[in-house]
Amino acid sequence: MSGVVKEGDQVLLVLDWRRKYLIKVKSGGELHTHKGVIRHDDIIGMPYGSVIKSSTGRLFHVAKPRLIDFIEKFSRPTQIIYPKDAGQIIMYADIGPGSKVVEAGTGSGALTAVLASIVRPDGHVYSYEVNERFLREAKKNLERVGLLSYVTLKLKDVTLGIDERDVDAVILDMPTPWLVVEHARNALKGSGFFVSFNPTLNQVSKTIVKLRESGFFDIRVVEVFEREYQVDPVALRPRTLMIGHTGYILFARRGISQ
Ligand SMILES: C[S@@+](CC[C@H](N)C(=O)[O-])C[C@H]1O[C@@H](n2cnc3c(N)ncnc32)[C@H](O)[C@@H]1O
């Protein structure tokens, strides 16, 4: 990957921790912000990490965008999984290159994008969604980040069954995970992982009962808190506002009954 900005590159222009602009560099193009105009031609040829001055003299850093920068720009017909929760899911369900994962519901495709970026190039994500409009939006989002080829999007109610077999993990972000436990057991291979992200503990409780009945083991429930700090060396302290609640993550592993 080249270290300098080329025409056609996706570039992140960073003013500060809150104000970041994702652009596709095009000769003759301009970015208009409240802090002045930046001409794309002035960025072409600059090494990543450089500073560019806007028409009003404000300084922007020129950076390579991360997956999270693209996800933040996704069209979002649904609530999406936050990075703090996605990170836990990846680690504790042992998702890696080559993993075969079933996911439901697709929603805006945020978690789908994270999973696809991890399982590529040889793994695959099969993502179930009941809402046709959400599925269309997710498809566009995944296409934009170049991850669609690692995903099969399915317009299907996951409570009616999972078509795939020998999968490494079944990851749910939908309202009735307890109705999917039996299907997950049939789809998972060996001691594969069941994961469910739930906004309420009532959902978790119902699902735990089903998981126990179905022989799942190593059942864990976690809630992840993330506190961001204001970066000021003489007043280093947490930011005043934080996200109070996203959801509980339930993990379990498939067991074979005696
Ligand atoms: C909160 S959203 C998922 C967001 C997604 N994880 C993301 O990060 O973008 C929940 C989705 O589950 C879908 N859903 C609800 N019941 C479902 C079912 N039985 N089968 C498949 N999808 C379902 C909803 O239509 C909705 O899009």
CSV table of C-alpha atoms and ligand atoms in Angstrom, one decimal:
chain,number,residue,atom,x,y,z
A,1,MET,CA,0.0,0.0,0.0
A,2,SER,CA,1.4,3.4,-1.0
A,3,GLY,CA,2.4,5.8,1.7
A,4,VAL,CA,1.3,8.9,-0.3
A,5,VAL,CA,-2.2,10.0,-1.3
A,6,LYS,CA,-3.3,9.1,-4.8
A,7,GLU,CA,-6.3,10.0,-6.8
A,8,GLY,CA,-9.2,7.6,-6.0
A,9,ASP,CA,-7.9,7.0,-2.4
A,10,GLN,CA,-10.3,7.2,0.5
A,11,VAL,CA,-8.8,9.7,2.9
A,12,LEU,CA,-9.7,10.7,6.5
A,13,LEU,CA,-9.1,14.4,7.2
A,14,VAL,CA,-8.9,14.9,11.0
A,15,LEU,CA,-9.5,18.3,12.5
A,16,ASP,CA,-9.8,17.0,16.1
A,17,TRP,CA,-11.1,13.9,18.0
A,18,ARG,CA,-14.7,14.8,17.0
A,19,ARG,CA,-14.4,16.3,13.6
A,20,LYS,CA,-13.2,13.9,10.9
A,21,TYR,CA,-14.1,14.0,7.3
A,22,LEU,CA,-14.1,10.9,5.0
A,23,ILE,CA,-13.5,11.8,1.3
A,24,LYS,CA,-12.7,10.0,-1.9
A,25,VAL,CA,-9.9,12.0,-3.5
A,26,LYS,CA,-10.8,13.3,-6.9
A,27,SER,CA,-8.8,15.7,-9.0
A,28,GLY,CA,-10.7,19.1,-9.0
A,29,GLY,CA,-12.7,18.1,-5.9
A,30,GLU,CA,-13.2,20.2,-2.8
A,31,LEU,CA,-14.2,19.5,0.8
A,32,HIS,CA,-16.3,22.3,2.3
A,33,THR,CA,-16.3,22.4,6.1
A,34,HIS,CA,-17.2,25.0,8.7
A,35,LYS,CA,-13.5,25.5,9.1
A,36,GLY,CA,-12.7,26.3,5.5
A,37,VAL,CA,-12.3,24.6,2.1
A,38,ILE,CA,-9.7,21.9,1.3
A,39,ARG,CA,-8.8,21.2,-2.4
A,40,HIS,CA,-8.3,17.5,-3.2
A,41,ASP,CA,-5.5,18.5,-5.6
A,42,ASP,CA,-3.5,19.9,-2.6
A,43,ILE,CA,-3.7,16.5,-0.9
A,44,ILE,CA,-2.6,14.3,-3.8
A,45,GLY,CA,1.0,13.3,-3.4
A,46,MET,CA,1.1,14.1,0.3
A,47,PRO,CA,2.5,11.4,2.6
A,48,TYR,CA,-0.1,10.0,5.0
A,49,GLY,CA,0.3,11.8,8.4
A,50,SER,CA,0.9,15.2,6.7
A,51,VAL,CA,-0.9,18.3,7.7
A,52,ILE,CA,-3.0,20.4,5.2
A,53,LYS,CA,-4.2,23.9,5.8
A,54,SER,CA,-7.8,24.9,4.9
A,55,SER,CA,-8.7,28.1,3.2
A,56,THR,CA,-9.3,29.7,6.7
A,57,GLY,CA,-5.9,28.5,8.0
A,58,ARG,CA,-7.1,25.5,10.1
A,59,LEU,CA,-4.9,22.5,10.2
A,60,PHE,CA,-6.2,19.0,9.2
A,61,HIS,CA,-4.2,15.8,9.4
A,62,VAL,CA,-4.3,13.5,6.4
A,63,ALA,CA,-4.9,9.9,7.6
A,64,LYS,CA,-5.8,6.5,6.2
A,65,PRO,CA,-9.4,5.6,7.3
A,66,ARG,CA,-10.0,2.6,9.6
A,67,LEU,CA,-12.9,0.3,9.2
A,68,ILE,CA,-14.6,2.1,12.1
A,69,ASP,CA,-14.4,5.4,10.2
A,70,PHE,CA,-16.4,3.8,7.3
A,71,ILE,CA,-18.9,2.2,9.7
A,72,GLU,CA,-19.5,5.5,11.4
A,73,LYS,CA,-20.7,6.8,7.9
A,74,PHE,CA,-22.9,3.8,7.3
A,75,SER,CA,-26.6,4.5,6.6
A,76,ARG,CA,-28.2,3.2,9.8
A,77,PRO,CA,-31.8,2.1,9.6
A,78,THR,CA,-31.2,0.2,12.8
A,79,GLN,CA,-29.2,0.5,16.0
A,80,ILE,CA,-25.7,-0.9,15.4
A,81,ILE,CA,-23.2,-2.9,17.6
A,82,TYR,CA,-20.6,-0.6,19.1
A,83,PRO,CA,-16.9,-1.3,18.8
A,84,LYS,CA,-16.5,-2.1,22.5
A,85,ASP,CA,-19.1,-4.9,22.1
A,86,ALA,CA,-17.8,-6.1,18.7
A,87,GLY,CA,-14.3,-6.4,20.1
A,88,GLN,CA,-15.5,-8.7,23.0
A,89,ILE,CA,-17.5,-10.8,20.5
A,90,ILE,CA,-14.5,-11.3,18.2
A,91,MET,CA,-12.2,-12.3,21.1
A,92,TYR,CA,-14.4,-14.5,23.2
A,93,ALA,CA,-16.0,-16.3,20.2
A,94,ASP,CA,-12.5,-16.8,18.8
A,95,ILE,CA,-13.3,-15.4,15.4
A,96,GLY,CA,-10.3,-15.3,13.1
A,97,PRO,CA,-9.2,-15.6,9.4
A,98,GLY,CA,-11.0,-18.6,7.9
A,99,SER,CA,-13.9,-18.7,10.5
A,100,LYS,CA,-17.4,-19.6,9.1
A,101,VAL,CA,-19.9,-17.5,11.0
A,102,VAL,CA,-23.7,-17.3,11.0
A,103,GLU,CA,-25.1,-13.9,12.0
A,104,ALA,CA,-28.7,-12.5,12.6
A,105,GLY,CA,-30.1,-9.9,12.2
A,106,THR,CA,-28.0,-8.1,9.6
A,107,GLY,CA,-29.5,-4.7,10.5
A,108,SER,CA,-27.3,-2.0,9.1
A,109,GLY,CA,-24.5,-4.5,8.5
A,110,ALA,CA,-22.1,-2.9,11.1
A,111,LEU,CA,-21.2,-6.2,12.9
A,112,THR,CA,-21.3,-8.0,9.6
A,113,ALA,CA,-18.6,-5.7,8.3
A,114,VAL,CA,-16.5,-6.3,11.4
A,115,LEU,CA,-16.9,-10.0,11.1
A,116,ALA,CA,-16.2,-10.1,7.4
A,117,SER,CA,-13.0,-8.0,7.9
A,118,ILE,CA,-11.8,-10.6,10.4
A,119,VAL,CA,-12.7,-13.9,8.6
A,120,ARG,CA,-11.4,-12.9,5.2
A,121,PRO,CA,-9.9,-14.0,2.9
A,122,ASP,CA,-10.9,-17.7,3.4
A,123,GLY,CA,-13.8,-17.5,5.9
A,124,HIS,CA,-17.4,-16.4,5.3
A,125,VAL,CA,-20.3,-14.7,7.1
A,126,TYR,CA,-23.9,-15.9,6.4
A,127,SER,CA,-26.1,-13.1,7.6
A,128,TYR,CA,-29.9,-13.5,8.2
A,129,GLU,CA,-32.4,-10.6,8.1
A,130,VAL,CA,-36.2,-10.4,8.0
A,131,ASN,CA,-36.5,-6.8,6.7
A,132,GLU,CA,-35.9,-6.4,3.0
A,133,ARG,CA,-35.1,-2.7,3.3
A,134,PHE,CA,-32.5,-3.2,6.0
A,135,LEU,CA,-30.9,-5.9,3.9
A,136,ARG,CA,-30.7,-3.6,0.9
A,137,GLU,CA,-29.0,-0.8,3.0
A,138,ALA,CA,-26.6,-3.3,4.6
A,139,LYS,CA,-25.7,-4.6,1.1
A,140,LYS,CA,-24.8,-1.0,0.0
A,141,ASN,CA,-22.8,-0.4,3.2
A,142,LEU,CA,-20.8,-3.6,2.7
A,143,GLU,CA,-20.2,-2.9,-0.9
A,144,ARG,CA,-18.8,0.6,0.0
A,145,VAL,CA,-16.2,-1.0,2.3
A,146,GLY,CA,-15.3,-3.7,-0.2
A,147,LEU,CA,-16.4,-6.6,2.1
A,148,LEU,CA,-19.5,-7.9,0.3
A,149,SER,CA,-17.7,-10.8,-1.3
A,150,TYR,CA,-17.1,-12.3,2.2
A,151,VAL,CA,-20.8,-12.2,3.1
A,152,THR,CA,-23.9,-14.0,2.0
A,153,LEU,CA,-27.0,-11.9,2.8
A,154,LYS,CA,-30.2,-13.9,3.4
A,155,LEU,CA,-33.7,-12.7,3.6
A,156,LYS,CA,-34.8,-15.2,6.1
A,157,ASP,CA,-36.3,-15.4,9.7
A,158,VAL,CA,-33.5,-17.1,11.6
A,159,THR,CA,-36.1,-18.5,14.2
A,160,LEU,CA,-37.3,-20.8,11.3
A,161,GLY,CA,-33.9,-22.5,11.0
A,162,ILE,CA,-30.2,-22.1,10.0
A,163,ASP,CA,-29.3,-23.6,6.6
A,164,GLU,CA,-25.5,-23.8,7.2
A,165,ARG,CA,-23.7,-26.7,8.9
A,166,ASP,CA,-20.3,-27.0,10.6
A,167,VAL,CA,-20.1,-23.3,11.5
A,168,ASP,CA,-17.7,-22.0,14.0
A,169,ALA,CA,-20.0,-19.4,15.6
A,170,VAL,CA,-23.6,-18.3,15.6
A,171,ILE,CA,-23.9,-14.6,16.6
A,172,LEU,CA,-27.3,-13.0,17.2
A,173,ASP,CA,-28.4,-9.4,17.6
A,174,MET,CA,-32.2,-9.9,17.3
A,175,PRO,CA,-35.1,-9.8,19.8
A,176,THR,CA,-35.8,-13.5,20.4
A,177,PRO,CA,-32.4,-15.4,20.7
A,178,TRP,CA,-33.9,-18.2,22.8
A,179,LEU,CA,-35.9,-19.3,19.7
A,180,VAL,CA,-32.6,-19.8,17.8
A,181,VAL,CA,-30.7,-22.0,20.4
A,182,GLU,CA,-31.8,-25.3,18.9
A,183,HIS,CA,-31.0,-24.2,15.4
A,184,ALA,CA,-27.6,-23.0,16.5
A,185,ARG,CA,-26.9,-26.3,18.1
A,186,ASN,CA,-27.6,-28.1,14.8
A,187,ALA,CA,-25.5,-25.6,12.8
A,188,LEU,CA,-22.5,-25.4,15.0
A,189,LYS,CA,-19.6,-27.7,14.8
A,190,GLY,CA,-17.9,-29.3,17.8
A,191,SER,CA,-17.7,-27.0,20.7
A,192,GLY,CA,-18.5,-23.9,18.6
A,193,PHE,CA,-19.8,-20.6,20.0
A,194,PHE,CA,-23.2,-19.2,20.5
A,195,VAL,CA,-23.3,-15.5,21.1
A,196,SER,CA,-26.2,-13.2,21.7
A,197,PHE,CA,-26.2,-9.5,22.1
A,198,ASN,CA,-29.3,-8.3,24.1
A,199,PRO,CA,-30.5,-4.9,25.3
A,200,THR,CA,-32.4,-6.4,28.2
A,201,LEU,CA,-31.6,-9.0,30.9
A,202,ASN,CA,-35.0,-10.6,30.4
A,203,GLN,CA,-33.8,-11.8,27.0
A,204,VAL,CA,-30.6,-13.1,28.5
A,205,SER,CA,-32.4,-15.0,31.2
A,206,LYS,CA,-34.8,-16.7,28.8
A,207,THR,CA,-31.9,-17.7,26.5
A,208,ILE,CA,-29.8,-19.1,29.4
A,209,VAL,CA,-32.6,-21.5,30.3
A,210,LYS,CA,-32.8,-22.8,26.7
A,211,LEU,CA,-29.0,-23.0,26.4
A,212,ARG,CA,-28.8,-25.2,29.6
A,213,GLU,CA,-31.7,-27.5,28.3
A,214,SER,CA,-29.8,-27.9,25.0
A,215,GLY,CA,-26.5,-28.9,26.6
A,216,PHE,CA,-24.5,-25.7,26.0
A,217,PHE,CA,-21.6,-25.1,28.5
A,218,ASP,CA,-19.2,-22.4,29.6
A,219,ILE,CA,-22.1,-19.9,29.7
A,220,ARG,CA,-21.0,-16.3,30.4
A,221,VAL,CA,-22.7,-12.9,30.5
A,222,VAL,CA,-20.8,-9.7,30.2
A,223,GLU,CA,-21.6,-6.0,30.0
A,224,VAL,CA,-18.8,-3.8,28.7
A,225,PHE,CA,-18.3,-0.2,29.9
A,226,GLU,CA,-16.1,2.2,28.0
A,227,ARG,CA,-15.1,5.6,29.4
A,228,GLU,CA,-13.4,8.0,27.2
A,229,TYR,CA,-11.0,10.7,28.6
A,230,GLN,CA,-10.5,14.3,27.5
A,231,VAL,CA,-7.0,14.4,26.2
A,232,ASP,CA,-5.6,17.5,28.1
A,233,PRO,CA,-2.3,16.9,30.0
A,234,VAL,CA,-3.2,19.5,32.6
A,235,ALA,CA,-6.9,18.4,33.0
A,236,LEU,CA,-6.8,14.7,32.2
A,237,ARG,CA,-10.2,13.4,33.3
A,238,PRO,CA,-13.2,11.4,31.9
A,239,ARG,CA,-15.4,13.2,29.4
A,240,THR,CA,-18.6,14.4,31.0
A,241,LEU,CA,-20.9,12.2,28.9
A,242,MET,CA,-20.6,8.5,28.2
A,243,ILE,CA,-22.8,5.8,26.7
A,244,GLY,CA,-24.6,4.4,29.6
A,245,HIS,CA,-26.1,1.3,28.1
A,246,THR,CA,-25.8,-0.7,24.9
A,247,GLY,CA,-26.4,-4.4,25.8
A,248,TYR,CA,-25.4,-7.6,27.5
A,249,ILE,CA,-23.4,-10.2,25.7
A,250,LEU,CA,-24.2,-13.8,26.3
A,251,PHE,CA,-21.6,-16.4,25.3
A,252,ALA,CA,-21.9,-20.2,25.4
A,253,ARG,CA,-20.3,-23.3,23.8
A,254,ARG,CA,-22.0,-26.2,22.2
A,255,GLY,CA,-21.8,-29.4,24.1
A,256,ILE,CA,-22.7,-33.0,23.2
A,257,SER,CA,-25.3,-34.5,25.6
A,258,GLN,CA,-24.4,-38.0,27.0
B,1,LIG,C1,-30.4,-4.2,16.2
B,1,LIG,S1,-30.5,-4.8,14.6
B,1,LIG,C2,-29.0,-5.6,14.2
B,1,LIG,C3,-27.9,-4.5,14.0
B,1,LIG,C4,-26.6,-5.2,13.5
B,1,LIG,N1,-26.0,-6.1,14.5
B,1,LIG,C5,-25.6,-4.1,13.2
B,1,LIG,O1,-24.5,-4.0,13.9
B,1,LIG,O2,-25.8,-3.3,12.2
B,1,LIG,C6,-31.6,-6.2,14.8
B,1,LIG,C7,-32.1,-6.7,13.5
B,1,LIG,O3,-32.6,-8.0,13.6
B,1,LIG,C8,-33.6,-8.2,12.6
B,1,LIG,N2,-34.4,-9.3,13.0
B,1,LIG,C9,-35.4,-9.3,14.0
B,1,LIG,N3,-35.9,-10.6,14.1
B,1,LIG,C10,-35.2,-11.4,13.2
B,1,LIG,C11,-35.3,-12.8,12.9
B,1,LIG,N4,-36.2,-13.6,13.4
B,1,LIG,N5,-34.5,-13.2,11.9
B,1,LIG,C12,-33.6,-12.4,11.3
B,1,LIG,N6,-33.5,-11.1,11.6
B,1,LIG,C13,-34.3,-10.6,12.5
B,1,LIG,C14,-34.3,-6.8,12.6
B,1,LIG,O4,-35.0,-6.7,11.4
B,1,LIG,C15,-33.1,-5.9,12.8
B,1,LIG,O5,-32.6,-5.5,11.5
